Amino acid sequence: QIFELIKKRLDVVKEIGEIKRQEAIEVQDTKREQIIYDRLVEKAIEKNIDPAAVKNIWKALIKAAYDVE
């Protein structure tokens, strides 16, 4: 199931990348990334999951998204 979710996410990212190219929007948005990381750390703490592990997983997902965009 996790592979299907990753595939869906990357498919959406490709579409977003196309829109960003058409609109001449910067692909990388570090301010948005930080907001995402902060929210994920809060959720990880709520769920009693290691926040660093969650952040590392999402960093890998975001890097993959940039590579696809």
mmCIF file of C-alpha atoms in Angstrom:
data_model
loop_
_atom_site.group_PDB
_atom_site.id
_atom_site.type_symbol
_atom_site.label_atom_id
_atom_site.label_comp_id
_atom_site.label_asym_id
_atom_site.label_seq_id
_atom_site.Cartn_x
_atom_site.Cartn_y
_atom_site.Cartn_z
ATOM 1 C CA GLN A 1 0.000 0.000 0.000
ATOM 2 C CA ILE A 2 2.822 2.428 0.736
ATOM 3 C CA PHE A 3 4.189 1.969 -2.790
ATOM 4 C CA GLU A 4 0.810 2.891 -4.287
ATOM 5 C CA LEU A 5 0.697 6.031 -2.155
ATOM 6 C CA ILE A 6 4.223 7.015 -3.202
ATOM 7 C CA LYS A 7 3.346 6.443 -6.857
ATOM 8 C CA LYS A 8 0.194 8.553 -6.553
ATOM 9 C CA ARG A 9 2.169 11.314 -4.862
ATOM 10 C CA LEU A 10 4.825 11.330 -7.576
ATOM 11 C CA ASP A 11 2.174 11.346 -10.308
ATOM 12 C CA VAL A 12 0.638 14.452 -8.750
ATOM 13 C CA VAL A 13 4.092 16.002 -8.374
ATOM 14 C CA LYS A 14 4.712 15.567 -12.118
ATOM 15 C CA GLU A 15 1.518 17.486 -12.852
ATOM 16 C CA ILE A 16 2.468 20.214 -10.389
ATOM 17 C CA GLY A 17 5.920 20.427 -11.985
ATOM 18 C CA GLU A 18 4.334 21.011 -15.389
ATOM 19 C CA ILE A 19 2.182 23.800 -14.003
ATOM 20 C CA LYS A 20 5.177 25.379 -12.271
ATOM 21 C CA ARG A 21 7.160 25.307 -15.519
ATOM 22 C CA GLN A 22 4.283 26.865 -17.475
ATOM 23 C CA GLU A 23 3.841 29.588 -14.866
ATOM 24 C CA ALA A 24 7.609 30.098 -14.337
ATOM 25 C CA ILE A 25 7.248 29.277 -10.635
ATOM 26 C CA GLU A 26 10.301 28.187 -8.659
ATOM 27 C CA VAL A 27 10.266 24.435 -8.001
ATOM 28 C CA GLN A 28 11.913 24.524 -4.590
ATOM 29 C CA ASP A 29 10.226 26.411 -1.760
ATOM 30 C CA THR A 30 12.267 26.168 1.432
ATOM 31 C CA LYS A 31 9.774 28.182 3.487
ATOM 32 C CA ARG A 32 7.000 25.746 2.550
ATOM 33 C CA GLU A 33 9.288 22.807 3.304
ATOM 34 C CA GLN A 34 9.951 24.123 6.799
ATOM 35 C CA ILE A 35 6.230 24.532 7.446
ATOM 36 C CA ILE A 36 5.698 20.931 6.344
ATOM 37 C CA TYR A 37 8.540 19.642 8.524
ATOM 38 C CA ASP A 38 7.260 21.535 11.563
ATOM 39 C CA ARG A 39 3.757 20.111 11.096
ATOM 40 C CA LEU A 40 5.130 16.583 10.624
ATOM 41 C CA VAL A 41 7.261 16.809 13.763
ATOM 42 C CA GLU A 42 4.204 17.863 15.758
ATOM 43 C CA LYS A 43 2.182 14.945 14.376
ATOM 44 C CA ALA A 44 5.019 12.510 15.046
ATOM 45 C CA ILE A 45 5.213 13.638 18.667
ATOM 46 C CA GLU A 46 1.420 13.281 19.017
ATOM 47 C CA LYS A 47 1.625 9.725 17.658
ATOM 48 C CA ASN A 48 4.696 8.865 19.770
ATOM 49 C CA ILE A 49 6.906 8.364 16.706
ATOM 50 C CA ASP A 50 10.515 9.526 16.511
ATOM 51 C CA PRO A 51 10.266 12.995 14.918
ATOM 52 C CA ALA A 52 13.748 12.750 13.399
ATOM 53 C CA ALA A 53 12.816 9.524 11.625
ATOM 54 C CA VAL A 54 9.625 11.074 10.252
ATOM 55 C CA LYS A 55 11.503 14.157 9.095
ATOM 56 C CA ASN A 56 14.153 12.025 7.358
ATOM 57 C CA ILE A 57 11.499 10.000 5.546
ATOM 58 C CA TRP A 58 9.783 13.160 4.350
ATOM 59 C CA LYS A 59 13.077 14.726 3.298
ATOM 60 C CA ALA A 60 13.604 11.720 1.026
ATOM 61 C CA LEU A 61 10.061 12.049 -0.352
ATOM 62 C CA ILE A 62 10.489 15.759 -0.997
ATOM 63 C CA LYS A 63 13.844 15.190 -2.697
ATOM 64 C CA ALA A 64 12.230 12.568 -4.924
ATOM 65 C CA ALA A 65 9.481 15.062 -5.708
ATOM 66 C CA TYR A 66 12.018 17.711 -6.749
ATOM 67 C CA ASP A 67 13.764 15.158 -8.943
ATOM 68 C CA VAL A 68 10.437 14.391 -10.661
ATOM 69 C CA GLU A 69 9.324 18.025 -10.962
#
